[in-house]
PDB file of C-alpha atoms in Angstrom:
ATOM      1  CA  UNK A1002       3.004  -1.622   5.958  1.00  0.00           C
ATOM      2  CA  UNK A1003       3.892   1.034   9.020  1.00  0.00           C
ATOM      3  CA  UNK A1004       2.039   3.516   7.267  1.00  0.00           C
ATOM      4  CA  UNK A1005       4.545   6.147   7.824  1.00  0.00           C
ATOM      5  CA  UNK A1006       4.412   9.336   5.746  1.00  0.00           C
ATOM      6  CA  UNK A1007       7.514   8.850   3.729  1.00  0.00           C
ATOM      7  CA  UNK A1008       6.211   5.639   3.142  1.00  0.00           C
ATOM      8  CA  UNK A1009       3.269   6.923   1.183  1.00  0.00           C
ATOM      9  CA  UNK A1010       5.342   9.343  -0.402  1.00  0.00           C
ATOM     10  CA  UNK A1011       7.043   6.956  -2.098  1.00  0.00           C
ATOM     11  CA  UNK A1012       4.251   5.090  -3.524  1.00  0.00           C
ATOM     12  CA  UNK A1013       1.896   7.762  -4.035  1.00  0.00           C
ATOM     13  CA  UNK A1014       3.719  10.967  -4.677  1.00  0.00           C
ATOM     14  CA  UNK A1015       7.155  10.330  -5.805  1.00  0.00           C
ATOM     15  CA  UNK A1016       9.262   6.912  -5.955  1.00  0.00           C
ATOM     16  CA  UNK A1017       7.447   4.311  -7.543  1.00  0.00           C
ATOM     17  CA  UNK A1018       6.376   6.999 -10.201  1.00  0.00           C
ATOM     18  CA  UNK A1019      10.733   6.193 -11.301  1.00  0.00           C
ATOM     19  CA  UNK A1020       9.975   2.647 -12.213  1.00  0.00           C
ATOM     20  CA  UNK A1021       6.250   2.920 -13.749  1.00  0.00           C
ATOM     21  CA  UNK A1022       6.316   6.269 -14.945  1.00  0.00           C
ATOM     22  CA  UNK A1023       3.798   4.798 -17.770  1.00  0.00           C
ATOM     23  CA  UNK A1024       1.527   4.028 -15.297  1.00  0.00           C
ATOM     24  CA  UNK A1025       2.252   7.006 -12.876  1.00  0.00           C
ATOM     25  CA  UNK A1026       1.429   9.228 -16.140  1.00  0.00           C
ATOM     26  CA  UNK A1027      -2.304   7.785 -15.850  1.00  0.00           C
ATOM     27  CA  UNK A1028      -2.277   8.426 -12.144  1.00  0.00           C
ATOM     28  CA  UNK A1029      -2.001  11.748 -12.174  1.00  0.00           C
ATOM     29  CA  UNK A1030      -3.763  12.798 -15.229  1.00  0.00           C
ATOM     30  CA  UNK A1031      -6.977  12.642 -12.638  1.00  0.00           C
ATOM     31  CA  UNK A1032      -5.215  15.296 -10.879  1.00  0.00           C
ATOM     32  CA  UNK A1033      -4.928  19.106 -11.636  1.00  0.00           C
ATOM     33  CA  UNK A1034      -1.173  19.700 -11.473  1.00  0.00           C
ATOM     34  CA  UNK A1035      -1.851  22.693  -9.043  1.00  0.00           C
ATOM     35  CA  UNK A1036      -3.273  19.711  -6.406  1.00  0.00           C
ATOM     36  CA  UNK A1037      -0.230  17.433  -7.319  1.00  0.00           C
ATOM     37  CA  UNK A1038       1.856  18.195  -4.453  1.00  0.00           C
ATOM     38  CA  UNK A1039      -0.587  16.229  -2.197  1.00  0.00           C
ATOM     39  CA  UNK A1040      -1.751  13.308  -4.607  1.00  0.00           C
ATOM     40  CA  UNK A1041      -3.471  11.334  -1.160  1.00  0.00           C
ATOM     41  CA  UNK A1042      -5.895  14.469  -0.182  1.00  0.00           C
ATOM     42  CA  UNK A1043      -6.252  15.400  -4.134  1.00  0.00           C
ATOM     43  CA  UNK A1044      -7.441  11.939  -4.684  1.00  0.00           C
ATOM     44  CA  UNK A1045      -9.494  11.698  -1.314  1.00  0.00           C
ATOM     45  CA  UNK A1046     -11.288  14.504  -2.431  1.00  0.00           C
ATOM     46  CA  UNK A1047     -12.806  13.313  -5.766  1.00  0.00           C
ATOM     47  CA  UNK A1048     -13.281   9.698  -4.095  1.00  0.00           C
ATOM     48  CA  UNK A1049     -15.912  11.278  -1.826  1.00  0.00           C
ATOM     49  CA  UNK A1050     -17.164  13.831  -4.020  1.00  0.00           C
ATOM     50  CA  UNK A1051     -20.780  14.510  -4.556  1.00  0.00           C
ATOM     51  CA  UNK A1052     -20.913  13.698  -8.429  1.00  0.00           C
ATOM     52  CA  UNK A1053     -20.454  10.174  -9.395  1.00  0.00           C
ATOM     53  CA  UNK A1054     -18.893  10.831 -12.257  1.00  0.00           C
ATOM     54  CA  UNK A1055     -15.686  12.660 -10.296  1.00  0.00           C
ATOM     55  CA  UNK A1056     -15.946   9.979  -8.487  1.00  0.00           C
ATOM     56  CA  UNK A1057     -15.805   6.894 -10.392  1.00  0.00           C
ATOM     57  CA  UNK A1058     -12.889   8.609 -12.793  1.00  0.00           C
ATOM     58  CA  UNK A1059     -10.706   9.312  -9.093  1.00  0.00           C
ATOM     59  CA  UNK A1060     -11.579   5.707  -7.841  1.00  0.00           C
ATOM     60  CA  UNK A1061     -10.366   3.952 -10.905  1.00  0.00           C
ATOM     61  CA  UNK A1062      -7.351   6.025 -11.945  1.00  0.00           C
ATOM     62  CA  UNK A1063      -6.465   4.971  -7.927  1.00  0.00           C
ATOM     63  CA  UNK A1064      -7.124   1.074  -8.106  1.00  0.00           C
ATOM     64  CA  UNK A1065      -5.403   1.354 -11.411  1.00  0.00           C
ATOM     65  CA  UNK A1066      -1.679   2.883  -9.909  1.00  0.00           C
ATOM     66  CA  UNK A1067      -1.936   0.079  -7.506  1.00  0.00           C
ATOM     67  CA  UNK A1068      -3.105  -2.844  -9.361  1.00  0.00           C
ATOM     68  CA  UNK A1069      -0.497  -1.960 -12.389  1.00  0.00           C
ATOM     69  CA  UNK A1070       2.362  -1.739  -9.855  1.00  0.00           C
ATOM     70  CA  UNK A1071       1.498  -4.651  -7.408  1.00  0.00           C
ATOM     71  CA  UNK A1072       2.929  -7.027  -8.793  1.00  0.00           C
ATOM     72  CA  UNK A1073       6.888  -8.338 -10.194  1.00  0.00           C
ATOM     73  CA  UNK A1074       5.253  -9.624 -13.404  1.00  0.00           C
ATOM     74  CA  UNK A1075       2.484  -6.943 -14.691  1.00  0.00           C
ATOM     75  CA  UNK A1076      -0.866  -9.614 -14.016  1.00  0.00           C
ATOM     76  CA  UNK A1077      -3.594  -7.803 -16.456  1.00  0.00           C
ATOM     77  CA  UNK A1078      -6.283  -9.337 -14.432  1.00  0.00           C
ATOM     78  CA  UNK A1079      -5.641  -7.205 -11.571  1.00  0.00           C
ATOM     79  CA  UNK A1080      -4.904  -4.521 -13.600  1.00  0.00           C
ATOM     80  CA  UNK A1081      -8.508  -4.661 -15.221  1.00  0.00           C
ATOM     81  CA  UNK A1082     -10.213  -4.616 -11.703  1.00  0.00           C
ATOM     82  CA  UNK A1083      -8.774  -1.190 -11.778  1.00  0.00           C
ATOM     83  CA  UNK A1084     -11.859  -0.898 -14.439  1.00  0.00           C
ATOM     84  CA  UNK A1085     -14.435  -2.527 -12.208  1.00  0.00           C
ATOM     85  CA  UNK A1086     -16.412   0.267 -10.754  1.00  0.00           C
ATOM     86  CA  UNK A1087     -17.688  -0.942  -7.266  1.00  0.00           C
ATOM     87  CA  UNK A1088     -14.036  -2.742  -6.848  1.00  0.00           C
ATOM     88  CA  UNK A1089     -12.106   0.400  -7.366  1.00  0.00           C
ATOM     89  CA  UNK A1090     -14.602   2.661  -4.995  1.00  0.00           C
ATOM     90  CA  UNK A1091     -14.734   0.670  -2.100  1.00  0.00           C
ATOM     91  CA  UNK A1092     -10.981   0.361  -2.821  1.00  0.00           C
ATOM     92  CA  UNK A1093      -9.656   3.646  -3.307  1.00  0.00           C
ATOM     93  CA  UNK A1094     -12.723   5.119  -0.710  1.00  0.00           C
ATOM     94  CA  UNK A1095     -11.466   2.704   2.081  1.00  0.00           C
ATOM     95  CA  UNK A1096      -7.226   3.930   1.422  1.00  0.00           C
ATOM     96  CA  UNK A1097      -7.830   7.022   1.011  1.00  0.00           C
ATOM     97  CA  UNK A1098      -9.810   7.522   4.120  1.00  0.00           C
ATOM     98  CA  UNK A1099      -7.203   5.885   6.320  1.00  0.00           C
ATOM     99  CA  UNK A1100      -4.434   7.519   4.674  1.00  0.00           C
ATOM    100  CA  UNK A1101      -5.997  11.074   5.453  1.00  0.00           C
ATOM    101  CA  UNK A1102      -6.937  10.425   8.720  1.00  0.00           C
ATOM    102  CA  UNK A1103      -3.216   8.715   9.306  1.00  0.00           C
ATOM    103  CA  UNK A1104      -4.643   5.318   9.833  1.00  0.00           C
ATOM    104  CA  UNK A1105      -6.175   6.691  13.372  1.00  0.00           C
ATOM    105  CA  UNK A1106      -2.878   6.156  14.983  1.00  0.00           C
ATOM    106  CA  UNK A1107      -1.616   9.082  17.246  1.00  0.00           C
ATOM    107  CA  UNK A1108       2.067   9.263  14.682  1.00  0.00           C
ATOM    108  CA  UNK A1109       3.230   7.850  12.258  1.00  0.00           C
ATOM    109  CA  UNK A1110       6.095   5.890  14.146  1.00  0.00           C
ATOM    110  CA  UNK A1111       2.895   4.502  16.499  1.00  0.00           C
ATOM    111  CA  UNK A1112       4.106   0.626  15.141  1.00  0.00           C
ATOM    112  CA  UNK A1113       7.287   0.756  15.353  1.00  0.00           C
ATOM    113  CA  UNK A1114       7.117   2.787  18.862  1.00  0.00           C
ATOM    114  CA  UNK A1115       4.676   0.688  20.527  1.00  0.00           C
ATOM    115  CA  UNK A1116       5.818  -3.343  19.107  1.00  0.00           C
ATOM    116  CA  UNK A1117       7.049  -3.747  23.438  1.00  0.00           C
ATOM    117  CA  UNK A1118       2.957  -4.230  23.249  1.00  0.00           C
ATOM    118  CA  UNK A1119       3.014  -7.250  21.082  1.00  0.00           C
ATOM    119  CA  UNK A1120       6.294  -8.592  21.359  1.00  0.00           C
ATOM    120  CA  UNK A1121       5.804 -11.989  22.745  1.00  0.00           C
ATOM    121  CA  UNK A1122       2.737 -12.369  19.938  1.00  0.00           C
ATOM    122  CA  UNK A1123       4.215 -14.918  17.500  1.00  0.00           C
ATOM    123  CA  UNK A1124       4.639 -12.842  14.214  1.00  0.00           C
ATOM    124  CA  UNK A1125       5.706 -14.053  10.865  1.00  0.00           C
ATOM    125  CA  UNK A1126       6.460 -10.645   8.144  1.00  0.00           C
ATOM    126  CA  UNK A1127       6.427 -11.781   4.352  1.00  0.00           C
ATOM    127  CA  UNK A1128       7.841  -9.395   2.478  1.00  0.00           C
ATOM    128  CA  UNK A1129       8.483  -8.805  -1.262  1.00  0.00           C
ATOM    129  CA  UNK A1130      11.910  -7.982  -2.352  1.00  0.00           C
ATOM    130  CA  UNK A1131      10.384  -5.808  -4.967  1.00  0.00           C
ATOM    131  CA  UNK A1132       7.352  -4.978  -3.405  1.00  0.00           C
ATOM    132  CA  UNK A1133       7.254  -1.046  -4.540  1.00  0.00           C
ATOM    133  CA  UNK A1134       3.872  -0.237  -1.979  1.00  0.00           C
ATOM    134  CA  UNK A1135       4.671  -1.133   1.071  1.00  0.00           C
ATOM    135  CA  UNK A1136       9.148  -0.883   0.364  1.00  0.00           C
ATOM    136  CA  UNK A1137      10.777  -3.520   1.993  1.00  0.00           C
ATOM    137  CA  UNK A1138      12.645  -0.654   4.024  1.00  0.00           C
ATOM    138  CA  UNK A1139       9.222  -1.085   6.016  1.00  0.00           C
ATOM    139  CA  UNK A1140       9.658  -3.999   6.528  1.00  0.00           C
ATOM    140  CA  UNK A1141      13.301  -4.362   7.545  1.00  0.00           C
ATOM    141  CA  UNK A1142      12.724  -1.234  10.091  1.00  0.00           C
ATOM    142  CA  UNK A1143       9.570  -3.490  11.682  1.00  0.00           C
ATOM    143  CA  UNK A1144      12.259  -6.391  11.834  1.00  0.00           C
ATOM    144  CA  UNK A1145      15.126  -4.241  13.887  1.00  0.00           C
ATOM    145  CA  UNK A1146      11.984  -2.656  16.081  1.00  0.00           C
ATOM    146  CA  UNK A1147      10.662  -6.450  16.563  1.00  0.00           C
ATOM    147  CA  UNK A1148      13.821  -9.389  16.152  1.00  0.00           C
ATOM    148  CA  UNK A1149      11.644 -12.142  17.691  1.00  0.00           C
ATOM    149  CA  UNK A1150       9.162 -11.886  14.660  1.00  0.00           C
ATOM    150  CA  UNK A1151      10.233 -13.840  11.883  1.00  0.00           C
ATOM    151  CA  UNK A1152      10.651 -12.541   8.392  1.00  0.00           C
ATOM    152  CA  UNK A1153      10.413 -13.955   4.972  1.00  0.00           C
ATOM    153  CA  UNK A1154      11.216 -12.179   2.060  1.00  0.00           C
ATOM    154  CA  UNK A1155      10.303 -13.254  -0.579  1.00  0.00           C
ATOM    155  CA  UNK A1156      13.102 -12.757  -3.716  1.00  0.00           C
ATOM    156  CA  UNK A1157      10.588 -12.810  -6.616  1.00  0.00           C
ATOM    157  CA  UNK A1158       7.547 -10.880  -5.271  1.00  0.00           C
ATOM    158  CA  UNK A1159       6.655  -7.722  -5.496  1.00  0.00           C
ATOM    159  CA  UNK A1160       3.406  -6.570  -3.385  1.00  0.00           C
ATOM    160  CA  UNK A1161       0.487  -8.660  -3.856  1.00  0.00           C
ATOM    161  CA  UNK A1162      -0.517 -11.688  -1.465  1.00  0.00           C
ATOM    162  CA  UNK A1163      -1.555 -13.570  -4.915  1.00  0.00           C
ATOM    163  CA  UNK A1164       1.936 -14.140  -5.696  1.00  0.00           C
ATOM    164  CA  UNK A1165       3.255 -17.521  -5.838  1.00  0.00           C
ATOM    165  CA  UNK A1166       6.299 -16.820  -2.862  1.00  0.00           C
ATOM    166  CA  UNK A1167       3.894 -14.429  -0.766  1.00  0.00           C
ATOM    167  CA  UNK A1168       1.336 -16.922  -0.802  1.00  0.00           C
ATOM    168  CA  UNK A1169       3.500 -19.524  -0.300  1.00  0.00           C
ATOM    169  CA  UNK A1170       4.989 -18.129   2.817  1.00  0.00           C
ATOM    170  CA  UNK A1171       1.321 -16.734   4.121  1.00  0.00           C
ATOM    171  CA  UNK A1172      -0.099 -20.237   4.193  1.00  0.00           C
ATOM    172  CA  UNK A1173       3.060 -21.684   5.715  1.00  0.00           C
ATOM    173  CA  UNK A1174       2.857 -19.023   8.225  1.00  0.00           C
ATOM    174  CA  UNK A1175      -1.072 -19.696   8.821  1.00  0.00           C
ATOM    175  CA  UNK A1176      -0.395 -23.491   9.028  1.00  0.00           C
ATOM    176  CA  UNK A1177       2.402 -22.878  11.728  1.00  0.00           C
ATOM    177  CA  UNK A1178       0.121 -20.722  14.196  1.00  0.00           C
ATOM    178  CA  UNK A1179      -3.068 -22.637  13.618  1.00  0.00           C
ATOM    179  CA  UNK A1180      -2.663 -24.304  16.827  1.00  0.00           C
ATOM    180  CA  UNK A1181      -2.154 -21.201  19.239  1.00  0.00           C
TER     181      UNK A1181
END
């Protein structure tokens, strides 16, 4: 995740909405359509708002988008935290605030632009192939910013770090720095 702009776009305003458009449909019914052209702020507004109510109704509709598209195979248990209500505030509270305040970097090119930094810092990405958060675009541009980082993607995963390949690949990744 680079956390650039068109980035979010695609997951939060327009781009995953083409392939879960039955989920999207519950994402935005939070939303006044005159507020939809800026889904982040719309929803960082009601995730802070004074009345618990607004709240807990932005905060779940949130977790919900994510959890229903995070994975290849739809996992219902993930979906359904969506539904738990301090899960989904501290989630959707926690994004919402960094995505507003653009993840206190100075741009939104700040990775990619400053990766001389951490270059010799053994790196292993694990990607999904069909990870529709974070695109794999993100992670391919990381790659061509940062060669000597090693990337696995993972050919059926989509987003979440519970997924058989993507944990697979984490641990082997963990087990092959554990000695630095």
């Amino acid at each position: 995740f680079t956390h650039r702009r068109p980035e979010l776009a695609f997951f939060y305003q327009e781009g995953s909405s083409w392939l879960f458009p039955d989920a999207w449909e519950k994402y935005i019914a939070v939303i006044p359509e005159v507020e939809r052209h800026d889904m982040i702020s719309a929803y960082y507004r009601r995730v802070t708002d004074d009345d618990p109510a607004v709240r807990l109704e932005a905060a779940k509709a949130w977790t919900t988008w994510e959890m229903s598209t995070s994975n290849l195979i739809p996992n219902e248990e993930k979906i359904a935290q969506g539904e738990d209500p301090k899960f989904a505030e501290a989630f959707a509270r926690i994004e919402t605030h960094y995505f507003v305040h653009g993840a206190f970097m100075r741009n939104d090119q700040q990775l990619l632009e400053d990766v001389d930094k951490i270059r010799d810092v053994p790196c292993t990405i694990v990607q999904g192939r069909y990870d529709v958060v974070c695109p794999m675009k993100s992670c391919w541009d990381l790659h061509r910013a940062w060669p000597e980082a090693d990337v696995k993607v993972v050919s059926d995963a989509g987003h979440s770090m519970s997924e058989p390949g993507i944990k697979s690949e984490l641990v082997k990744a963990c087990d092959l720095y554990a000695d630095l």
